[in-house]
mmCIF file of C-alpha atoms and ligand atoms in Angstrom:
data_model
loop_
_atom_site.group_PDB
_atom_site.id
_atom_site.type_symbol
_atom_site.label_atom_id
_atom_site.label_comp_id
_atom_site.label_asym_id
_atom_site.label_seq_id
_atom_site.Cartn_x
_atom_site.Cartn_y
_atom_site.Cartn_z
ATOM 1 C CA ARG A 266 -30.930 3.057 101.529
ATOM 2 C CA LYS A 267 -30.595 4.064 97.890
ATOM 3 C CA PRO A 268 -33.621 5.766 96.340
ATOM 4 C CA VAL A 269 -35.912 3.387 94.490
ATOM 5 C CA SER A 270 -35.856 4.111 90.766
ATOM 6 C CA LEU A 271 -37.178 2.413 87.664
ATOM 7 C CA PRO A 272 -33.857 0.587 87.054
ATOM 8 C CA ARG A 273 -33.774 -0.490 90.714
ATOM 9 C CA LEU A 274 -37.268 -1.940 90.469
ATOM 10 C CA GLY A 275 -36.069 -3.893 87.426
ATOM 11 C CA GLU A 276 -33.032 -5.121 89.378
ATOM 12 C CA MET A 277 -35.230 -6.212 92.273
ATOM 13 C CA ARG A 278 -37.466 -8.113 89.848
ATOM 14 C CA ALA A 279 -34.435 -9.778 88.225
ATOM 15 C CA ARG A 280 -32.878 -10.668 91.587
ATOM 16 C CA GLY A 281 -36.115 -11.990 92.982
ATOM 17 C CA GLU A 282 -36.198 -9.424 95.791
ATOM 18 C CA LYS A 283 -39.849 -8.875 96.631
ATOM 19 C CA ILE A 284 -41.167 -5.350 96.123
ATOM 20 C CA ALA A 285 -43.144 -3.952 99.074
ATOM 21 C CA MET A 286 -45.816 -1.427 98.086
ATOM 22 C CA LEU A 287 -48.234 0.333 100.415
ATOM 23 C CA THR A 288 -50.807 3.023 99.811
ATOM 24 C CA ALA A 289 -50.567 6.427 101.502
ATOM 25 C CA TYR A 290 -52.651 9.538 101.090
ATOM 26 C CA ASP A 291 -50.964 12.155 103.251
ATOM 27 C CA ALA A 292 -47.524 13.451 104.184
ATOM 28 C CA THR A 293 -47.179 11.916 107.651
ATOM 29 C CA PHE A 294 -48.122 8.363 106.715
ATOM 30 C CA ALA A 295 -46.069 8.611 103.520
ATOM 31 C CA ALA A 296 -43.011 9.695 105.524
ATOM 32 C CA LEU A 297 -43.536 6.838 107.993
ATOM 33 C CA ALA A 298 -43.867 4.332 105.136
ATOM 34 C CA ASP A 299 -40.705 5.667 103.524
ATOM 35 C CA GLY A 300 -38.860 5.395 106.824
ATOM 36 C CA ALA A 301 -40.132 1.851 107.334
ATOM 37 C CA GLY A 302 -38.510 0.721 104.099
ATOM 38 C CA VAL A 303 -41.553 0.584 101.834
ATOM 39 C CA ASP A 304 -40.241 0.446 98.257
ATOM 40 C CA CYS A 305 -43.252 1.933 96.490
ATOM 41 C CA ILE A 306 -45.892 4.264 97.879
ATOM 42 C CA LEU A 307 -49.162 4.240 95.967
ATOM 43 C CA ILE A 308 -51.559 7.137 96.148
ATOM 44 C CA GLY A 309 -54.441 4.818 95.352
ATOM 45 C CA ASP A 310 -57.843 6.040 94.280
ATOM 46 C CA SER A 311 -58.885 3.851 97.213
ATOM 47 C CA LEU A 312 -58.676 7.244 98.930
ATOM 48 C CA GLY A 313 -62.264 7.512 97.711
ATOM 49 C CA MET A 314 -63.154 4.953 100.378
ATOM 50 C CA VAL A 315 -60.443 5.588 102.955
ATOM 51 C CA CYS A 316 -60.442 9.403 102.999
ATOM 52 C CA GLN A 317 -63.740 10.370 101.397
ATOM 53 C CA GLY A 318 -66.055 7.665 102.720
ATOM 54 C CA ARG A 319 -67.361 6.596 99.330
ATOM 55 C CA HIS A 320 -68.571 3.098 98.494
ATOM 56 C CA SER A 321 -66.382 2.871 95.400
ATOM 57 C CA THR A 322 -63.525 4.623 93.615
ATOM 58 C CA VAL A 323 -65.740 5.726 90.729
ATOM 59 C CA GLY A 324 -66.372 9.228 92.089
ATOM 60 C CA VAL A 325 -62.722 10.133 92.699
ATOM 61 C CA THR A 326 -61.600 13.122 90.627
ATOM 62 C CA LEU A 327 -58.260 14.004 89.092
ATOM 63 C CA GLU A 328 -58.125 17.074 91.346
ATOM 64 C CA ALA A 329 -58.469 14.847 94.442
ATOM 65 C CA MET A 330 -55.673 12.611 93.147
ATOM 66 C CA ARG A 331 -53.511 15.661 92.430
ATOM 67 C CA TYR A 332 -54.017 17.012 95.954
ATOM 68 C CA HIS A 333 -53.202 13.740 97.726
ATOM 69 C CA THR A 334 -50.256 13.069 95.400
ATOM 70 C CA GLU A 335 -48.814 16.451 96.343
ATOM 71 C CA CYS A 336 -49.309 15.696 100.067
ATOM 72 C CA VAL A 337 -47.544 12.340 99.750
ATOM 73 C CA ALA A 338 -44.712 13.729 97.637
ATOM 74 C CA HIS A 339 -44.076 16.457 100.232
ATOM 75 C CA GLY A 340 -44.041 13.835 102.987
ATOM 76 C CA VAL A 341 -41.569 11.605 101.168
ATOM 77 C CA ARG A 342 -39.281 14.571 100.504
ATOM 78 C CA ARG A 343 -39.370 15.558 104.181
ATOM 79 C CA VAL A 344 -37.598 12.332 105.126
ATOM 80 C CA GLN A 345 -35.092 10.089 103.362
ATOM 81 C CA GLY A 346 -37.136 10.261 100.188
ATOM 82 C CA THR A 347 -36.246 6.784 99.005
ATOM 83 C CA ALA A 348 -39.673 5.473 98.034
ATOM 84 C CA TRP A 349 -40.938 5.281 94.459
ATOM 85 C CA VAL A 350 -44.185 7.255 94.243
ATOM 86 C CA VAL A 351 -47.022 5.855 92.137
ATOM 87 C CA SER A 352 -50.319 7.678 91.624
ATOM 88 C CA ASP A 353 -53.631 6.346 90.304
ATOM 89 C CA LEU A 354 -55.253 7.862 87.249
ATOM 90 C CA PRO A 355 -58.876 8.061 88.439
ATOM 91 C CA PHE A 356 -61.993 6.949 86.603
ATOM 92 C CA GLY A 357 -62.759 9.133 83.597
ATOM 93 C CA SER A 358 -59.294 10.692 83.386
ATOM 94 C CA TYR A 359 -57.737 8.339 80.791
ATOM 95 C CA GLN A 360 -60.494 6.311 79.119
ATOM 96 C CA GLU A 361 -61.308 8.816 76.395
ATOM 97 C CA SER A 362 -58.020 8.915 74.501
ATOM 98 C CA ARG A 363 -54.301 8.551 74.934
ATOM 99 C CA GLU A 364 -54.025 12.331 74.717
ATOM 100 C CA GLN A 365 -56.445 12.727 77.614
ATOM 101 C CA ALA A 366 -54.416 10.146 79.547
ATOM 102 C CA LEU A 367 -51.213 12.099 78.919
ATOM 103 C CA ARG A 368 -52.766 15.369 80.138
ATOM 104 C CA SER A 369 -54.058 13.662 83.290
ATOM 105 C CA ALA A 370 -50.768 11.860 83.899
ATOM 106 C CA ALA A 371 -48.917 15.174 83.567
ATOM 107 C CA VAL A 372 -51.033 16.624 86.393
ATOM 108 C CA LEU A 373 -50.020 13.759 88.705
ATOM 109 C CA MET A 374 -46.353 13.851 87.650
ATOM 110 C CA GLU A 375 -46.243 17.614 88.242
ATOM 111 C CA ALA A 376 -47.685 16.969 91.705
ATOM 112 C CA GLY A 377 -44.751 14.656 92.460
ATOM 113 C CA ALA A 378 -45.604 11.176 91.152
ATOM 114 C CA HIS A 379 -42.827 9.098 89.583
ATOM 115 C CA MET A 380 -45.236 6.742 87.854
ATOM 116 C CA VAL A 381 -48.946 6.576 87.095
ATOM 117 C CA LYS A 382 -51.224 3.565 87.364
ATOM 118 C CA LEU A 383 -54.250 2.845 85.219
ATOM 119 C CA GLU A 384 -56.754 0.011 85.202
ATOM 120 C CA GLY A 385 -57.768 -2.201 82.328
ATOM 121 C CA GLY A 386 -56.785 -4.776 79.746
ATOM 122 C CA GLY A 387 -55.997 -4.748 76.055
ATOM 123 C CA TRP A 388 -57.788 -1.501 75.269
ATOM 124 C CA THR A 389 -55.279 0.410 77.451
ATOM 125 C CA THR A 390 -52.111 -0.874 75.717
ATOM 126 C CA ASP A 391 -52.123 1.953 73.181
ATOM 127 C CA THR A 392 -52.327 4.469 76.021
ATOM 128 C CA VAL A 393 -49.616 2.703 78.049
ATOM 129 C CA ARG A 394 -47.230 2.797 75.081
ATOM 130 C CA PHE A 395 -48.072 6.459 74.401
ATOM 131 C CA LEU A 396 -47.226 7.456 77.988
ATOM 132 C CA VAL A 397 -44.088 5.288 78.259
ATOM 133 C CA GLU A 398 -42.707 6.654 74.982
ATOM 134 C CA ARG A 399 -43.147 10.149 76.409
ATOM 135 C CA GLY A 400 -41.202 9.409 79.584
ATOM 136 C CA ILE A 401 -44.009 8.558 81.967
ATOM 137 C CA PRO A 402 -43.461 5.224 83.739
ATOM 138 C CA VAL A 403 -46.677 3.207 83.888
ATOM 139 C CA CYS A 404 -48.094 0.612 86.257
ATOM 140 C CA ALA A 405 -50.921 -1.452 84.751
ATOM 141 C CA HIS A 406 -53.710 -3.072 86.801
ATOM 142 C CA LEU A 407 -55.599 -6.281 85.941
ATOM 143 C CA GLY A 408 -57.958 -8.629 87.742
ATOM 144 C CA LEU A 409 -60.425 -6.876 90.000
ATOM 145 C CA THR A 410 -60.364 -3.327 88.659
ATOM 146 C CA PRO A 411 -62.481 -1.346 91.143
ATOM 147 C CA GLN A 412 -63.246 1.496 88.728
ATOM 148 C CA THR A 413 -65.301 -0.983 86.687
ATOM 149 C CA VAL A 414 -66.990 -2.622 89.699
ATOM 150 C CA HIS A 415 -70.440 -1.983 88.231
ATOM 151 C CA ALA A 416 -69.543 -3.782 85.000
ATOM 152 C CA LEU A 417 -67.871 -6.640 86.908
ATOM 153 C CA GLY A 418 -70.878 -7.141 89.152
ATOM 154 C CA GLY A 419 -69.090 -6.714 92.470
ATOM 155 C CA TYR A 420 -65.747 -7.105 94.256
ATOM 156 C CA ARG A 421 -64.944 -10.669 93.344
ATOM 157 C CA VAL A 422 -62.076 -12.843 92.144
ATOM 158 C CA GLN A 423 -61.211 -12.413 88.454
ATOM 159 C CA GLY A 424 -59.452 -14.742 86.022
ATOM 160 C CA ARG A 425 -61.150 -17.897 87.221
ATOM 161 C CA GLY A 426 -61.696 -20.526 84.535
ATOM 162 C CA ASP A 427 -59.750 -21.178 81.346
ATOM 163 C CA GLU A 428 -61.382 -18.511 79.229
ATOM 164 C CA ALA A 429 -60.920 -15.709 81.753
ATOM 165 C CA ALA A 430 -57.346 -16.821 82.446
ATOM 166 C CA THR A 431 -56.524 -16.845 78.739
ATOM 167 C CA ARG A 432 -57.905 -13.337 78.366
ATOM 168 C CA MET A 433 -55.934 -12.049 81.358
ATOM 169 C CA ARG A 434 -52.748 -13.684 80.067
ATOM 170 C CA ALA A 435 -53.155 -11.971 76.677
ATOM 171 C CA ASP A 436 -53.816 -8.627 78.408
ATOM 172 C CA ALA A 437 -50.797 -8.995 80.714
ATOM 173 C CA HIS A 438 -48.443 -9.784 77.838
ATOM 174 C CA ALA A 439 -49.800 -6.892 75.761
ATOM 175 C CA LEU A 440 -49.359 -4.440 78.652
ATOM 176 C CA ALA A 441 -45.806 -5.658 79.342
ATOM 177 C CA ASP A 442 -44.967 -5.372 75.630
ATOM 178 C CA ALA A 443 -46.361 -1.830 75.647
ATOM 179 C CA GLY A 444 -43.823 -0.950 78.336
ATOM 180 C CA ALA A 445 -45.682 -1.213 81.652
ATOM 181 C CA ALA A 446 -42.919 -1.674 84.240
ATOM 182 C CA LEU A 447 -45.272 -2.789 87.014
ATOM 183 C CA LEU A 448 -48.529 -4.727 86.873
ATOM 184 C CA VAL A 449 -50.917 -4.880 89.810
ATOM 185 C CA LEU A 450 -52.873 -8.145 89.931
ATOM 186 C CA GLU A 451 -55.869 -7.752 92.248
ATOM 187 C CA MET A 452 -57.923 -10.733 93.417
ATOM 188 C CA VAL A 453 -56.486 -13.172 90.918
ATOM 189 C CA PRO A 454 -56.047 -16.920 91.591
ATOM 190 C CA ALA A 455 -52.566 -17.510 93.052
ATOM 191 C CA GLN A 456 -51.616 -20.033 90.386
ATOM 192 C CA LEU A 457 -52.440 -17.675 87.532
ATOM 193 C CA ALA A 458 -50.632 -14.744 89.196
ATOM 194 C CA ALA A 459 -47.524 -16.893 89.713
ATOM 195 C CA ALA A 460 -47.610 -18.084 86.100
ATOM 196 C CA LEU A 461 -47.928 -14.524 84.760
ATOM 197 C CA THR A 462 -45.049 -13.442 87.000
ATOM 198 C CA ALA A 463 -42.805 -16.141 85.533
ATOM 199 C CA GLU A 464 -43.854 -15.245 81.983
ATOM 200 C CA LEU A 465 -43.108 -11.522 82.333
ATOM 201 C CA PRO A 466 -39.434 -11.063 83.264
ATOM 202 C CA HIS A 467 -39.418 -7.331 82.402
ATOM 203 C CA CYS A 468 -42.608 -6.347 84.168
ATOM 204 C CA ALA A 469 -42.868 -6.790 87.934
ATOM 205 C CA THR A 470 -46.225 -8.109 89.113
ATOM 206 C CA ILE A 471 -47.542 -6.634 92.358
ATOM 207 C CA GLY A 472 -50.202 -8.787 93.954
ATOM 208 C CA ILE A 473 -53.117 -7.975 96.220
ATOM 209 C CA GLY A 474 -55.180 -11.022 96.990
ATOM 210 C CA ALA A 475 -53.170 -12.829 94.319
ATOM 211 C CA GLY A 476 -51.076 -15.242 96.372
ATOM 212 C CA ARG A 477 -47.378 -15.250 97.158
ATOM 213 C CA GLY A 478 -46.005 -15.926 93.667
ATOM 214 C CA THR A 479 -45.920 -12.309 92.481
ATOM 215 C CA ALA A 480 -42.824 -10.088 92.306
ATOM 216 C CA GLY A 481 -44.248 -7.817 94.985
ATOM 217 C CA GLN A 482 -47.235 -7.106 97.206
ATOM 218 C CA VAL A 483 -49.473 -4.138 97.870
ATOM 219 C CA LEU A 484 -52.007 -3.413 100.585
ATOM 220 C CA VAL A 485 -54.178 -0.464 101.457
ATOM 221 C CA MET A 486 -52.378 1.033 104.445
ATOM 222 C CA HIS A 487 -55.449 1.509 106.597
ATOM 223 C CA ASP A 488 -56.342 -2.169 106.088
ATOM 224 C CA MET A 489 -52.930 -3.447 107.244
ATOM 225 C CA LEU A 490 -53.109 -1.111 110.244
ATOM 226 C CA GLY A 491 -56.422 -2.704 111.204
ATOM 227 C CA MET A 492 -58.402 0.462 110.480
ATOM 228 C CA ASN A 493 -61.377 -0.414 108.365
ATOM 229 C CA LEU A 494 -64.924 0.920 108.199
ATOM 230 C CA GLY A 495 -66.323 -2.130 106.416
ATOM 231 C CA ARG A 496 -65.603 -5.815 106.352
ATOM 232 C CA MET A 497 -61.903 -6.672 106.159
ATOM 233 C CA ALA A 498 -61.032 -8.457 102.925
ATOM 234 C CA ARG A 499 -59.703 -11.964 103.334
ATOM 235 C CA PHE A 500 -56.364 -11.143 101.707
ATOM 236 C CA VAL A 501 -55.487 -8.524 104.364
ATOM 237 C CA ARG A 502 -53.294 -9.116 107.417
ATOM 238 C CA ASN A 503 -53.499 -6.720 110.356
ATOM 239 C CA PHE A 504 -49.859 -5.867 111.065
ATOM 240 C CA MET A 505 -50.779 -3.711 114.074
ATOM 241 C CA GLN A 506 -51.708 -6.826 116.026
ATOM 242 C CA ASP A 507 -48.106 -7.560 117.030
ATOM 243 C CA ALA A 508 -46.625 -4.079 116.610
ATOM 244 C CA ASP A 509 -46.229 -1.274 119.132
ATOM 245 C CA GLY A 510 -46.884 1.465 116.615
ATOM 246 C CA VAL A 511 -47.539 2.429 113.035
ATOM 247 C CA SER A 512 -43.875 2.478 111.978
ATOM 248 C CA ALA A 513 -43.276 -0.938 113.510
ATOM 249 C CA ALA A 514 -46.345 -2.347 111.742
ATOM 250 C CA MET A 515 -45.157 -0.977 108.402
ATOM 251 C CA ALA A 516 -41.658 -2.361 108.992
ATOM 252 C CA ALA A 517 -43.187 -5.750 109.831
ATOM 253 C CA TYR A 518 -45.149 -5.624 106.582
ATOM 254 C CA VAL A 519 -41.980 -4.878 104.587
ATOM 255 C CA ARG A 520 -40.152 -7.738 106.353
ATOM 256 C CA ALA A 521 -43.012 -10.159 105.752
ATOM 257 C CA VAL A 522 -43.207 -9.267 102.054
ATOM 258 C CA LYS A 523 -39.419 -9.560 101.635
ATOM 259 C CA ASP A 524 -39.104 -12.908 103.425
ATOM 260 C CA GLY A 525 -42.206 -14.319 101.764
ATOM 261 C CA SER A 526 -44.170 -14.869 104.968
ATOM 262 C CA PHE A 527 -46.927 -12.572 103.674
ATOM 263 C CA PRO A 528 -49.180 -13.526 102.084
ATOM 264 C CA ASP A 529 -49.908 -16.994 103.313
ATOM 265 C CA ASP A 530 -51.551 -18.854 100.433
ATOM 266 C CA ALA A 531 -53.739 -20.843 102.756
ATOM 267 C CA LEU A 532 -55.169 -17.734 104.440
ATOM 268 C CA HIS A 533 -54.901 -14.883 101.969
ATOM 269 C CA ALA A 534 -55.391 -16.326 98.486
ATOM 270 C CA TRP A 535 -57.656 -18.392 96.257
HETATM 271 O O1 LIG B 286 -56.421 2.262 94.925
HETATM 272 C C1 LIG B 286 -55.681 1.399 95.437
HETATM 273 O O2 LIG B 286 -55.368 1.422 96.635
HETATM 274 C C2 LIG B 286 -55.169 0.343 94.572
HETATM 275 C C3 LIG B 286 -54.435 -0.797 95.205
HETATM 276 C C4 LIG B 286 -55.313 -1.587 96.081
HETATM 277 C C5 LIG B 286 -53.742 -1.637 94.201
HETATM 278 O O3 LIG B 286 -55.358 0.410 93.386
HETATM 279 NA NA1 LIG B 287 -56.737 2.060 92.681
#
């Protein structure tokens, strides 16, 4: 397998090959994901829940993200090292200014990330452009943005209704124009996510709870392995159910994303 790079992600998007993304927070799971054919490994700030036992991602620090990014990067390098490594800019590390965002992004890139992800709509486009122009690939994130859960009023579907959809469409186009190469759409109606995917040929949408019409999919690894402390979200599938181990479950996830059998709109979307 050739290493996944920014041009290769663009080729996959153009070809219609689905991009399989999975979170990982440590070296062993990252190496297993890489070996299972996962295209993109995300060090998500969901580590606040998964590793730290928090109720939200709001308390995750840049230092925590740096540490876990380093662990994952070491793990990927221990094996084939083909996966594209994306790391979340945590709450408070990029909101202040584009300069602050660049300093924070540099910490994650130095720890081994290939790309950083940040949450938010139009107000982030200036920052996205600033980072991209300086050689830092950026993944944007719209829909349910967990860092702003308190402003959103809970973990619920976003972009429902004409007004909300229009706003999300404007945000998505602005972020793509600013140079975001990937765009996570979290808990977005399937129809809207599919429409945005078709409208943005140079930015690959990665869905989570956003139906099957996106250019790729992402899940929190612990969720798809059936390991969850709380209630399992409806958009998750437990890939351990029919697998005889973690690697097999990850490989089944990659297969299901690539052949379009995950997600199932009837079960995993709105
Ligand atoms: O933190 C995370 O794991 C994420 C994904 C769910 C997209 O942002
Ligand atoms: Na995140």
